[in-house]
Short mmCIF file of C-alpha atoms and ligand atoms in Angstrom, two decimals:
data_model
loop_
_atom_site.label_atom_id
_atom_site.label_comp_id
_atom_site.label_asym_id
_atom_site.label_seq_id
_atom_site.Cartn_x
_atom_site.Cartn_y
_atom_site.Cartn_z
CA MET A 80 -36.27 0.95 19.41
CA PRO A 81 -34.15 4.03 17.19
CA THR A 82 -32.50 2.33 14.89
CA ASP A 83 -30.43 5.40 12.98
CA LYS A 84 -29.17 8.95 14.31
CA THR A 85 -32.00 10.79 13.28
CA ASP A 86 -34.42 8.44 15.30
CA LEU A 87 -31.82 8.75 18.04
CA ALA A 88 -31.97 13.08 18.30
CA SER A 89 -36.31 12.73 18.28
CA SER A 90 -35.72 9.78 21.24
CA GLY A 91 -35.51 12.74 24.20
CA GLY A 92 -32.28 11.18 25.30
CA ASN A 93 -29.61 13.52 27.25
CA SER A 94 -28.31 15.76 25.11
CA ASN A 95 -25.21 17.37 26.59
CA THR A 96 -23.19 19.18 23.93
CA ASP A 97 -19.90 19.59 25.60
CA SER A 98 -18.39 16.02 24.22
CA SER A 99 -19.33 14.10 21.36
CA VAL A 100 -20.16 11.08 22.80
CA GLN A 101 -20.93 10.36 26.08
CA ILE A 102 -20.42 7.05 28.07
CA HIS A 103 -21.19 7.27 31.72
CA PHE A 104 -18.06 4.79 32.81
CA ASP A 105 -19.51 2.39 36.07
CA ASN A 106 -16.26 0.36 36.32
CA SER A 107 -16.26 -2.28 39.30
CA TYR A 108 -13.33 -4.72 36.81
CA PHE A 109 -10.77 -2.06 37.11
CA ASN A 110 -11.66 -1.38 40.84
CA GLU A 111 -12.10 -4.36 42.41
CA LEU A 112 -9.83 -7.25 40.74
CA SER A 113 -6.41 -5.52 40.61
CA GLY A 114 -4.62 -8.70 39.35
CA PHE A 115 -6.69 -9.91 36.75
CA TYR A 116 -5.48 -7.68 34.46
CA GLN A 117 -3.31 -5.25 33.01
CA SER A 118 -4.11 -1.72 32.18
CA GLN A 119 -3.08 -0.82 28.44
CA ASP A 120 -4.13 1.87 26.33
CA ALA A 121 -4.98 0.59 22.45
CA GLU A 122 -2.27 1.72 19.52
CA LEU A 123 -2.40 4.55 17.68
CA ALA A 124 -4.83 3.90 14.64
CA PRO A 125 -3.17 5.88 11.37
CA SER A 126 -6.27 7.45 9.52
CA PRO A 127 -10.07 5.63 11.57
CA SER A 128 -12.67 5.85 8.99
CA LEU A 129 -16.14 4.54 10.94
CA ILE A 130 -18.14 1.12 8.79
CA LYS A 131 -20.81 0.88 10.59
CA PHE A 132 -22.42 1.98 14.26
CA ASN A 133 -24.99 0.97 16.38
CA TYR A 134 -27.21 3.82 17.69
CA ALA A 135 -30.17 1.74 18.52
CA LEU A 136 -27.52 -0.63 20.78
CA ALA A 137 -25.50 2.84 21.86
CA HIS A 138 -28.96 4.37 23.06
CA SER A 139 -30.11 0.94 24.83
CA LEU A 140 -26.66 1.31 26.41
CA ASN A 141 -26.70 4.95 27.83
CA ILE A 142 -24.30 6.04 25.63
CA ASP A 143 -24.72 10.01 23.99
CA VAL A 144 -24.01 10.48 20.07
CA GLN A 145 -26.64 12.62 19.06
CA SER A 146 -23.94 14.84 18.39
CA ALA A 147 -21.13 13.13 16.84
CA THR A 148 -19.86 12.96 13.35
CA ASP A 149 -18.68 9.73 11.84
CA GLU A 150 -15.16 10.93 11.87
CA GLN A 151 -15.79 11.62 15.90
CA LEU A 152 -17.33 8.02 16.08
CA ALA A 153 -13.69 6.32 14.18
CA THR A 154 -11.96 8.09 15.87
CA ILE A 155 -13.14 7.47 19.35
CA PHE A 156 -14.53 3.59 18.79
CA SER A 157 -10.74 3.50 17.08
CA GLY A 158 -9.79 4.26 20.83
CA ASN A 159 -7.63 7.18 18.74
CA GLN A 160 -9.36 9.26 21.41
CA LYS A 161 -9.51 8.28 25.42
CA LEU A 162 -12.85 9.22 26.89
CA GLU A 163 -13.58 10.60 30.47
CA GLY A 164 -13.74 8.11 32.41
CA ALA A 165 -12.49 5.39 30.50
CA ALA A 166 -9.77 2.69 32.58
CA PRO A 167 -8.95 0.06 28.95
CA LEU A 168 -7.72 -2.95 29.93
CA ALA A 169 -6.28 -6.68 28.80
CA GLN A 170 -7.86 -9.43 31.08
CA ALA A 171 -5.77 -11.69 31.99
CA TYR A 172 -6.67 -15.73 30.92
CA ALA A 173 -6.59 -19.31 30.48
CA GLY A 174 -7.93 -21.94 28.68
CA HIS A 175 -8.16 -24.89 27.24
CA GLN A 176 -7.25 -24.95 23.49
CA PHE A 177 -9.04 -28.07 21.23
CA GLY A 178 -8.80 -29.63 24.41
CA HIS A 179 -4.93 -29.10 25.52
CA TYR A 180 -4.26 -26.47 28.12
CA ASN A 181 -3.04 -23.56 27.58
CA PRO A 182 -1.74 -21.60 30.94
CA GLN A 183 -1.14 -17.65 29.29
CA LEU A 184 -3.58 -16.57 26.76
CA GLY A 185 -5.31 -13.57 28.31
CA ASP A 186 -6.35 -10.41 25.71
CA GLY A 187 -4.14 -9.95 23.31
CA ARG A 188 -5.85 -7.96 21.20
CA ALA A 189 -8.56 -7.01 22.86
CA LEU A 190 -9.17 -4.05 25.47
CA LEU A 191 -12.09 -3.78 27.97
CA LEU A 192 -12.81 0.06 28.08
CA GLY A 193 -15.05 0.37 30.77
CA GLU A 194 -18.38 -0.62 32.11
CA VAL A 195 -21.94 1.23 32.14
CA ILE A 196 -25.31 0.38 33.19
CA ASP A 197 -27.83 -0.23 30.35
CA ARG A 198 -31.21 1.25 30.29
CA GLU A 199 -32.64 -1.45 32.21
CA GLY A 200 -30.27 -1.57 34.83
CA LYS A 201 -27.93 -4.14 33.80
CA ARG A 202 -23.77 -3.62 33.58
CA ARG A 203 -22.65 -4.32 30.33
CA ASP A 204 -18.74 -4.01 29.53
CA ILE A 205 -18.16 -1.94 26.25
CA GLN A 206 -14.14 -3.46 24.13
CA LEU A 207 -12.64 -2.72 20.89
CA LYS A 208 -10.86 -5.86 20.16
CA GLY A 209 -7.80 -5.21 17.49
CA SER A 210 -6.35 -2.51 18.49
CA GLY A 211 -3.41 -3.22 18.63
CA ARG A 212 -0.85 -5.45 20.89
CA THR A 213 -1.03 -5.52 24.82
CA PRO A 214 0.93 -8.30 27.56
CA PHE A 215 -0.67 -11.10 26.87
CA SER A 216 0.16 -10.74 22.55
CA ARG A 217 3.17 -13.35 22.54
CA SER A 218 3.37 -12.99 18.85
CA GLY A 219 0.53 -12.34 17.54
CA ASP A 220 0.06 -8.43 15.90
CA GLY A 221 -2.65 -7.70 18.11
CA LYS A 222 -5.15 -6.77 15.35
CA ALA A 223 -8.50 -7.72 13.48
CA ALA A 224 -8.91 -7.40 9.85
CA LEU A 225 -11.96 -6.57 8.07
CA GLY A 226 -13.49 -9.30 7.11
CA PRO A 227 -13.70 -11.36 10.78
CA VAL A 228 -14.79 -7.61 11.69
CA LEU A 229 -17.54 -7.39 9.50
CA ARG A 230 -17.56 -11.16 9.90
CA GLU A 231 -18.92 -10.71 14.11
CA TYR A 232 -20.94 -7.35 13.97
CA LEU A 233 -23.23 -9.58 11.34
CA VAL A 234 -23.53 -13.08 12.92
CA SER A 235 -23.45 -11.49 16.72
CA GLU A 236 -26.40 -9.20 15.75
CA ALA A 237 -28.32 -12.04 13.90
CA MET A 238 -27.56 -14.31 17.07
CA HIS A 239 -29.50 -11.16 18.98
CA ALA A 240 -32.59 -10.76 16.45
CA LEU A 241 -32.29 -14.96 16.38
CA ASN A 242 -32.98 -14.26 20.42
CA ILE A 243 -29.90 -16.49 21.68
CA PRO A 244 -27.97 -14.92 23.94
CA THR A 245 -24.66 -13.02 22.81
CA THR A 246 -22.20 -10.35 23.11
CA ARG A 247 -22.98 -7.45 20.24
CA ALA A 248 -21.28 -5.38 18.11
CA LEU A 249 -21.89 -1.68 18.70
CA ALA A 250 -19.42 -0.41 16.49
CA ALA A 251 -17.25 -1.12 13.66
CA VAL A 252 -13.90 1.12 12.26
CA SER A 253 -11.49 0.50 9.86
CA THR A 254 -7.99 2.00 10.97
CA GLY A 255 -6.42 2.99 7.46
CA GLU A 256 -3.86 0.36 8.25
CA GLN A 257 -2.35 -2.57 6.08
CA ILE A 258 -2.56 -5.82 8.30
CA TRP A 259 -0.47 -9.59 7.83
CA ARG A 260 -3.08 -12.34 7.20
CA ASN A 261 -1.25 -14.51 4.88
CA GLN A 262 -1.82 -11.77 2.44
CA ALA A 263 -1.71 -8.82 3.40
CA ALA A 264 -4.95 -7.09 4.56
CA ILE A 265 -6.95 -4.61 5.68
CA GLY A 266 -7.11 -3.15 9.84
CA ALA A 267 -10.57 -3.30 11.02
CA ILE A 268 -11.49 -2.91 15.27
CA VAL A 269 -14.87 -4.24 15.93
CA THR A 270 -16.53 -2.68 19.53
CA ARG A 271 -18.54 -5.22 21.67
CA THR A 272 -21.08 -5.35 24.26
CA ALA A 273 -21.09 -8.07 27.01
CA SER A 274 -22.43 -8.86 29.97
CA SER A 275 -19.23 -9.59 31.13
CA HIS A 276 -16.06 -10.86 29.48
CA ILE A 277 -15.56 -13.48 32.07
CA ARG A 278 -14.92 -16.79 30.64
CA VAL A 279 -14.20 -20.27 32.39
CA GLY A 280 -10.85 -19.55 31.20
CA SER A 281 -10.17 -16.68 33.30
CA PHE A 282 -10.89 -19.35 36.78
CA GLN A 283 -8.45 -21.86 34.70
CA TYR A 284 -5.39 -19.05 35.47
CA PHE A 285 -5.63 -18.64 38.77
CA ALA A 286 -6.48 -21.70 39.61
CA ALA A 287 -3.89 -23.15 37.87
CA ASN A 288 -1.49 -20.85 39.55
CA GLY A 289 -2.06 -22.66 42.60
CA GLU A 290 -3.80 -18.57 43.43
CA GLN A 291 -7.00 -20.07 45.23
CA ASP A 292 -7.61 -16.47 47.24
CA LYS A 293 -7.72 -14.60 43.69
CA VAL A 294 -10.23 -17.82 42.77
CA LYS A 295 -12.57 -17.01 45.29
CA GLN A 296 -12.44 -13.43 44.63
CA LEU A 297 -13.77 -14.01 41.36
CA ALA A 298 -16.18 -16.24 42.71
CA ASP A 299 -17.41 -14.00 44.69
CA TYR A 300 -17.56 -10.69 41.75
CA VAL A 301 -19.30 -13.39 39.39
CA ILE A 302 -21.62 -13.85 42.05
CA ASP A 303 -22.60 -10.21 42.27
CA ARG A 304 -22.38 -9.18 39.47
CA HIS A 305 -24.45 -12.18 37.47
CA TYR A 306 -25.81 -14.19 40.31
CA PRO A 307 -26.88 -12.79 43.02
CA GLN A 308 -28.84 -15.73 44.22
CA ALA A 309 -25.65 -17.81 44.72
CA LYS A 310 -25.19 -15.57 48.22
CA GLN A 311 -28.91 -17.05 49.55
CA THR A 312 -28.25 -20.27 49.42
CA ASP A 313 -26.12 -22.51 51.91
CA SER A 314 -24.60 -23.25 49.77
CA PRO A 315 -23.23 -19.46 46.89
CA TYR A 316 -20.04 -21.89 45.01
CA LEU A 317 -22.05 -24.78 44.64
CA THR A 318 -24.75 -22.93 43.22
CA LEU A 319 -23.26 -20.56 40.93
CA LEU A 320 -21.91 -23.33 39.27
CA THR A 321 -25.46 -24.81 38.73
CA LEU A 322 -26.12 -21.60 37.31
CA ILE A 323 -23.65 -21.49 35.20
CA CYS A 324 -24.51 -24.51 33.73
CA GLU A 325 -27.73 -24.07 33.80
CA GLN A 326 -27.27 -20.47 31.49
CA GLN A 327 -24.91 -22.73 29.42
CA ALA A 328 -27.26 -25.51 29.35
CA LYS A 329 -29.47 -23.04 28.08
CA LEU A 330 -27.23 -21.37 25.52
CA VAL A 331 -26.08 -24.07 23.54
CA SER A 332 -29.44 -26.21 23.38
CA LYS A 333 -30.45 -22.42 21.39
CA TRP A 334 -27.80 -23.21 19.39
CA GLN A 335 -28.96 -26.89 18.11
CA LEU A 336 -32.21 -24.90 17.26
CA VAL A 337 -30.52 -22.88 14.56
CA GLY A 338 -28.26 -24.47 13.58
CA PHE A 339 -25.54 -22.78 15.05
CA ILE A 340 -21.95 -24.02 14.96
CA HIS A 341 -19.03 -21.98 17.03
CA GLY A 342 -16.12 -23.69 15.50
CA VAL A 343 -13.56 -23.13 18.55
CA MET A 344 -15.96 -24.52 22.04
CA ASN A 345 -12.45 -23.50 24.03
CA THR A 346 -12.33 -22.23 28.18
CA ASP A 347 -11.62 -19.63 26.66
CA ASN A 348 -14.55 -18.99 24.92
CA THR A 349 -16.95 -19.97 27.65
CA THR A 350 -18.09 -17.40 29.10
CA ILE A 351 -19.43 -17.67 32.73
CA SER A 352 -22.64 -15.09 32.14
CA GLY A 353 -24.06 -18.10 29.04
CA GLU A 354 -23.51 -15.48 25.84
CA THR A 355 -22.34 -16.27 23.02
CA ILE A 356 -19.10 -15.07 22.64
CA ASP A 357 -15.88 -14.84 19.27
CA TYR A 358 -17.22 -15.58 16.60
CA GLY A 359 -13.74 -16.44 15.00
CA PRO A 360 -14.93 -20.38 12.60
CA CYS A 361 -18.19 -19.62 13.19
CA ALA A 362 -20.90 -20.31 10.56
CA PHE A 363 -24.44 -21.68 10.32
CA MET A 364 -25.39 -25.18 8.99
CA ASP A 365 -26.86 -25.43 6.26
CA SER A 366 -27.84 -29.22 5.42
CA TYR A 367 -28.30 -31.00 8.35
CA ASP A 368 -25.12 -33.41 9.56
CA PRO A 369 -24.66 -33.67 12.86
CA ASN A 370 -21.07 -34.13 12.35
CA THR A 371 -20.81 -30.56 10.02
CA VAL A 372 -17.21 -28.50 10.69
CA PHE A 373 -17.07 -26.12 8.94
CA SER A 374 -13.10 -24.44 10.27
CA SER A 375 -10.23 -25.30 8.76
CA ILE A 376 -7.89 -26.75 12.28
CA ASP A 377 -10.40 -29.13 13.61
CA SER A 378 -9.54 -31.84 11.72
CA GLN A 379 -10.61 -34.46 14.38
CA GLY A 380 -13.97 -32.69 14.12
CA ARG A 381 -14.19 -31.74 18.25
CA TYR A 382 -16.51 -28.75 17.76
CA ALA A 383 -19.13 -30.51 15.20
CA TYR A 384 -22.71 -29.07 15.48
CA ALA A 385 -23.43 -32.87 16.97
CA ASN A 386 -20.80 -32.03 19.78
CA GLN A 387 -20.97 -28.84 20.86
CA PRO A 388 -23.76 -29.85 23.67
CA HIS A 389 -20.81 -32.46 25.25
CA ILE A 390 -17.74 -30.09 24.73
CA ALA A 391 -19.72 -27.75 26.78
CA GLN A 392 -20.41 -29.97 30.26
CA TRP A 393 -16.28 -30.64 28.88
CA ASN A 394 -15.67 -27.42 29.40
CA LEU A 395 -17.81 -26.49 32.57
CA ALA A 396 -16.68 -29.45 34.29
CA ARG A 397 -13.07 -27.65 33.73
CA LEU A 398 -14.86 -24.50 35.57
CA ALA A 399 -16.12 -27.29 38.59
CA GLU A 400 -12.38 -28.24 38.75
CA THR A 401 -11.65 -24.62 40.01
CA LEU A 402 -14.22 -24.14 42.45
CA LEU A 403 -13.60 -27.65 44.31
CA PRO A 404 -11.99 -26.04 47.10
CA LEU A 405 -14.44 -24.00 47.71
CA ILE A 406 -17.66 -25.43 47.30
CA SER A 407 -16.57 -27.82 50.57
CA ASP A 408 -13.91 -28.56 52.46
CA ASP A 409 -14.19 -32.61 51.37
CA GLU A 410 -12.53 -33.52 48.37
CA GLU A 411 -14.98 -35.95 47.84
CA GLU A 412 -17.62 -34.12 49.09
CA SER A 413 -17.33 -31.72 46.64
CA VAL A 414 -16.49 -33.75 43.50
CA GLU A 415 -19.76 -35.63 44.57
CA LEU A 416 -21.67 -32.15 44.39
CA ALA A 417 -20.16 -30.90 41.61
CA THR A 418 -20.42 -34.08 39.35
CA ASN A 419 -24.62 -33.86 39.87
CA ALA A 420 -24.01 -30.01 39.13
CA LEU A 421 -22.59 -31.07 36.03
CA GLN A 422 -25.07 -34.39 35.37
CA HIS A 423 -27.93 -31.09 35.65
CA TYR A 424 -26.29 -29.62 33.05
CA MET A 425 -26.50 -32.99 30.58
CA ALA A 426 -30.32 -32.86 31.45
CA CYS A 427 -31.53 -29.11 31.53
CA TYR A 428 -29.97 -29.06 27.35
CA GLN A 429 -32.59 -32.41 26.73
CA GLU A 430 -35.12 -30.43 28.42
CA LEU A 431 -34.43 -27.66 26.51
CA TRP A 432 -33.34 -28.62 23.13
CA LEU A 433 -37.20 -30.93 23.70
CA VAL A 434 -39.01 -27.81 24.71
CA GLY A 435 -37.30 -26.16 21.40
CA MET A 436 -37.74 -29.02 18.73
CA ARG A 437 -41.08 -29.27 19.80
CA ALA A 438 -42.06 -25.28 19.07
CA LYS A 439 -40.12 -25.94 15.76
CA LEU A 440 -43.05 -28.30 14.76
CA GLY A 441 -45.65 -26.55 16.47
CA LEU A 442 -46.38 -28.92 19.88
CA LYS A 443 -46.47 -27.11 22.85
CA ASP A 444 -47.50 -29.86 24.93
CA GLN A 445 -45.17 -32.72 25.39
CA GLU A 446 -45.71 -36.81 24.98
CA GLU A 447 -43.97 -39.29 25.46
CA GLY A 448 -42.65 -40.35 22.29
CA ASP A 449 -41.83 -36.67 21.25
CA LEU A 450 -38.15 -37.52 21.58
CA GLU A 451 -38.53 -40.45 19.43
CA LEU A 452 -40.47 -38.27 16.91
CA VAL A 453 -37.79 -35.21 16.14
CA GLN A 454 -35.01 -37.64 15.93
CA GLU A 455 -36.75 -39.88 13.52
CA LEU A 456 -37.48 -36.77 11.99
CA LEU A 457 -33.90 -35.50 12.07
CA SER A 458 -32.36 -38.67 10.86
CA LEU A 459 -34.68 -38.47 7.65
CA LEU A 460 -33.18 -35.03 7.20
CA ASP A 461 -29.35 -36.53 7.11
CA GLU A 462 -29.85 -39.29 4.97
CA GLN A 463 -31.03 -36.60 2.48
CA GLY A 464 -28.93 -33.71 3.16
CA VAL A 465 -31.61 -31.40 3.88
CA ASP A 466 -31.52 -28.16 4.47
CA PHE A 467 -32.24 -27.31 8.38
CA THR A 468 -33.11 -23.79 8.32
CA GLN A 469 -35.24 -23.52 5.17
CA PHE A 470 -37.03 -27.00 5.65
CA PHE A 471 -38.27 -26.61 8.94
CA ARG A 472 -39.81 -22.92 7.76
CA SER A 473 -40.75 -24.59 5.76
CA LEU A 474 -42.93 -26.75 8.23
CA SER A 475 -44.79 -23.75 9.49
CA GLN A 476 -45.87 -23.62 6.27
CA VAL A 477 -47.95 -27.14 6.87
CA VAL A 478 -49.54 -25.91 9.41
CA GLY A 479 -50.48 -22.23 8.07
CA GLY A 480 -51.86 -22.81 4.92
CA GLU A 481 -49.40 -21.34 2.86
CA LYS A 482 -48.62 -23.11 -0.48
CA ASN A 483 -46.95 -26.53 1.33
CA GLU A 484 -42.99 -26.03 0.16
CA THR A 485 -41.86 -28.93 2.54
CA GLU A 486 -42.40 -31.46 -0.67
CA LYS A 487 -39.98 -29.43 -2.91
CA LEU A 488 -37.66 -30.15 -0.09
CA ILE A 489 -37.58 -33.62 0.45
CA LYS A 490 -38.04 -36.59 -0.98
CA GLN A 491 -41.59 -38.02 -1.02
CA THR A 492 -40.20 -42.16 0.09
CA GLU A 493 -42.26 -44.22 2.46
CA GLU A 494 -40.55 -43.71 5.48
CA TRP A 495 -41.42 -39.77 5.13
CA THR A 496 -44.70 -40.35 4.60
CA ALA A 497 -45.11 -42.81 7.72
CA TRP A 498 -43.48 -39.49 9.65
CA ASN A 499 -45.54 -36.42 7.98
CA LYS A 500 -49.22 -39.12 9.38
CA LYS A 501 -47.24 -39.73 12.09
CA TRP A 502 -46.23 -36.02 12.94
CA HIS A 503 -49.60 -34.95 11.52
CA GLN A 504 -51.33 -36.98 14.22
CA ARG A 505 -49.00 -35.94 17.08
CA LEU A 506 -50.79 -31.99 15.72
CA ASP A 507 -54.21 -33.56 16.27
CA ARG A 508 -53.98 -34.69 19.82
CA ASN A 509 -52.57 -30.58 20.27
CA PRO A 510 -55.21 -28.80 19.43
CA ILE A 511 -53.78 -25.58 19.43
CA SER A 512 -56.17 -23.12 17.02
CA PRO A 513 -54.13 -23.26 13.63
CA ALA A 514 -53.52 -19.36 13.87
CA GLU A 515 -51.59 -19.96 17.25
CA ARG A 516 -49.62 -23.02 16.09
CA ALA A 517 -48.77 -20.98 13.15
CA GLU A 518 -47.42 -18.51 15.56
CA LEU A 519 -45.33 -20.84 17.51
CA MET A 520 -43.96 -22.35 14.99
CA ASP A 521 -43.38 -18.77 12.79
CA ARG A 522 -41.30 -17.92 15.99
CA HIS A 523 -38.78 -20.17 16.35
CA ASN A 524 -38.09 -21.57 13.07
CA PRO A 525 -36.17 -17.94 11.47
CA ILE A 526 -36.29 -17.48 7.18
CA TYR A 527 -33.14 -15.44 7.35
CA ILE A 528 -29.38 -16.48 9.04
CA PRO A 529 -26.19 -15.59 8.06
CA ARG A 530 -25.90 -17.50 4.84
CA ASN A 531 -22.61 -18.82 5.10
CA HIS A 532 -22.49 -17.47 1.07
CA LYS A 533 -23.88 -13.67 1.63
CA VAL A 534 -21.30 -13.03 4.54
CA GLU A 535 -19.17 -13.87 2.12
CA GLU A 536 -19.92 -12.05 -0.60
CA VAL A 537 -20.32 -9.31 2.05
CA ILE A 538 -16.78 -9.88 3.21
CA LEU A 539 -16.00 -9.89 -0.40
CA ALA A 540 -17.10 -6.97 -1.62
CA ALA A 541 -16.33 -4.55 1.28
CA GLU A 542 -12.47 -5.98 0.43
CA GLN A 543 -12.00 -5.84 -2.88
CA ASN A 544 -14.06 -3.40 -3.65
CA ASN A 545 -14.45 -0.35 -0.43
CA ASP A 546 -19.23 -1.27 -1.29
CA PHE A 547 -20.50 -2.20 2.18
CA ARG A 548 -24.24 -2.06 0.34
CA PRO A 549 -23.89 -5.65 0.67
CA PHE A 550 -23.17 -5.38 3.99
CA GLU A 551 -26.02 -3.29 5.07
CA ARG A 552 -28.79 -4.61 3.49
CA LEU A 553 -27.80 -9.02 5.17
CA LEU A 554 -27.35 -6.96 8.40
CA LYS A 555 -30.52 -4.86 7.72
CA VAL A 556 -32.93 -8.59 6.66
CA LEU A 557 -30.49 -10.15 9.84
CA GLU A 558 -32.05 -8.13 11.97
CA ASN A 559 -36.04 -9.93 11.92
CA PRO A 560 -34.61 -13.53 10.73
CA PHE A 561 -38.26 -14.70 11.80
CA LYS A 562 -40.96 -12.49 10.16
CA VAL A 563 -40.65 -12.82 5.55
CA GLN A 564 -39.50 -9.57 3.95
CA PRO A 565 -40.35 -9.21 0.44
CA GLY A 566 -38.12 -8.47 -2.11
CA CYS A 567 -35.96 -10.62 0.17
CA GLU A 568 -36.15 -14.21 -1.25
CA GLU A 569 -32.32 -14.91 -1.66
CA PHE A 570 -31.02 -14.17 1.62
CA ALA A 571 -33.63 -17.82 2.05
CA GLN A 572 -31.92 -19.76 -0.15
CA PRO A 573 -28.98 -22.32 0.23
CA ALA A 574 -25.80 -21.28 -1.16
CA PRO A 575 -25.52 -22.52 -4.87
CA SER A 576 -23.85 -25.46 -5.95
CA ASP A 577 -20.75 -24.18 -7.32
CA PHE A 578 -19.97 -22.29 -3.62
CA GLY A 579 -18.39 -26.07 -2.74
CA PRO A 580 -17.49 -27.15 0.95
CA TYR A 581 -17.40 -23.94 3.65
CA ARG A 582 -14.37 -23.02 5.54
CA THR A 583 -13.67 -21.16 8.13
CA PHE A 584 -10.45 -19.83 9.96
CA CYS A 585 -9.18 -19.27 13.76
CA GLY A 586 -7.17 -15.92 14.77
CA THR A 587 -7.94 -13.99 12.08
P1 LIG B 264 -9.30 -16.62 19.99
O1 LIG B 264 -8.90 -17.29 18.91
O2 LIG B 264 -9.70 -15.15 19.23
O3 LIG B 264 -10.52 -16.66 21.31
O4 LIG B 264 -8.10 -15.74 20.31
C1 LIG B 264 -7.62 -17.34 21.24
C2 LIG B 264 -5.74 -16.56 22.26
O5 LIG B 264 -5.36 -15.67 21.07
C3 LIG B 264 -6.60 -15.09 23.07
O6 LIG B 264 -5.20 -14.99 23.86
C4 LIG B 264 -6.05 -13.89 21.88
O7 LIG B 264 -6.47 -12.97 22.38
C5 LIG B 264 -5.32 -14.51 21.05
N1 LIG B 264 -4.99 -13.74 19.93
C6 LIG B 264 -5.96 -13.97 18.88
N2 LIG B 264 -5.48 -12.93 18.03
C7 LIG B 264 -4.46 -12.04 18.28
C8 LIG B 264 -3.39 -11.18 17.84
N3 LIG B 264 -3.73 -11.14 16.14
N4 LIG B 264 -2.77 -10.74 18.45
C9 LIG B 264 -2.50 -10.79 19.09
N5 LIG B 264 -3.46 -11.81 20.03
C10 LIG B 264 -4.08 -12.89 19.43
MG1 LIG B 265 -11.21 -16.04 22.52
#
């Protein structure tokens, strides 16, 4: 996999030199869903400058950039130069924000440039975020600030490396413009890719307007694009709902297993594909506490760590409501079938979460008492406020026969000793080789996550000193979260105590 431009040049890619960047657009959303978006060009960025370009991702997307200079990449990924075949558009959607329905959201600061078919044959969206006002901007400026752009770049790429479905970051560009966010901020644009940007809120927009034909058109499009297997079944729209429920169950279980807190799980931020989207107020939990909330506006704790699985189900229920007329002509029957799909979501979630927790504990088989074993451990971590990531990784060291770090992380209370004994007895009943067990645990217990204090350090250095070296370094570490990287110990440590309680912000 090429990771920089030099690697790419030697990787035998297409060497068309007519244009510095070639994106082979194949735009199904623009062509098939007229009435679901507004065409819109990017605003001119006064002085675009490239912060970062993801050459490996570009390569996987069949995007030819080998003859492009940083200046050319900045011109294109600020939206200043429109590429041949691009059909920029802002998508229409609505959404429940913190439980309250807002009928008019839509891409207020994002533009879908178009779609490409990647090297695996999968369709991917390419979208600019922060490129200026659109018909959906309401009172917003349509822009994004440097800090949140760097955060989205880092965290989305970290999530990808953690094997969690996510939008990805293709480019980050500063615009040379000053914008206003309570104070002056540096304008920037992130280019993100996604298997699509269709959300629960996309369905809600048309359902709430009573446009059932459009809901059906969108459902058919989603089936073709994401869930073609639904077409072969007796009830394609019920199958569609069920498959989306399964993808969300998979996603949220993965979030819980690494302590990721999305922060703003509104229905407009819940994708139909099951990818994580919108890295606004997100953050990783440090010491284990199910009630953890970082977002400054989430005063009720609606999107707290422990609530995420339930909120995803609530969001899926909003999707189900829009599909009811398609599922059956008999309303009562539709409601019953959709309710079953939502229950199926929760059952899948619980199963996947437990499978993941077993892997974190080095267990390959299943026993009835496993759930209790996990719950007992989590209560211990909660009581003592133990660092979630460090603790689980230290368990890998225990079974790997390395120096035992666990004792430094958790107080040796009676409860701990009893749990530890129970866990070891359980390990003995699941005899896999020590090497296989250590490998299983290492693969599920990351060493490096985007620690909140590290992300803030990176943003501060970039904002205050125009220094992007900390960003580059952190990004590099996060690309390999499961492997020990010598010299990177500081990235595995929790925040120093003077870092204080962490707060994140929306709409940034
Ligand atoms: P988000 O919190 O990023 O999910 O955004 C929620 C809604 O607000 C979406 O419709 C966004 O397009 C819109 N929005 C967020 N920030 C801005 C902005 N600076 N200008 C215009 N619209 C925005
Ligand atoms: Mg959003």
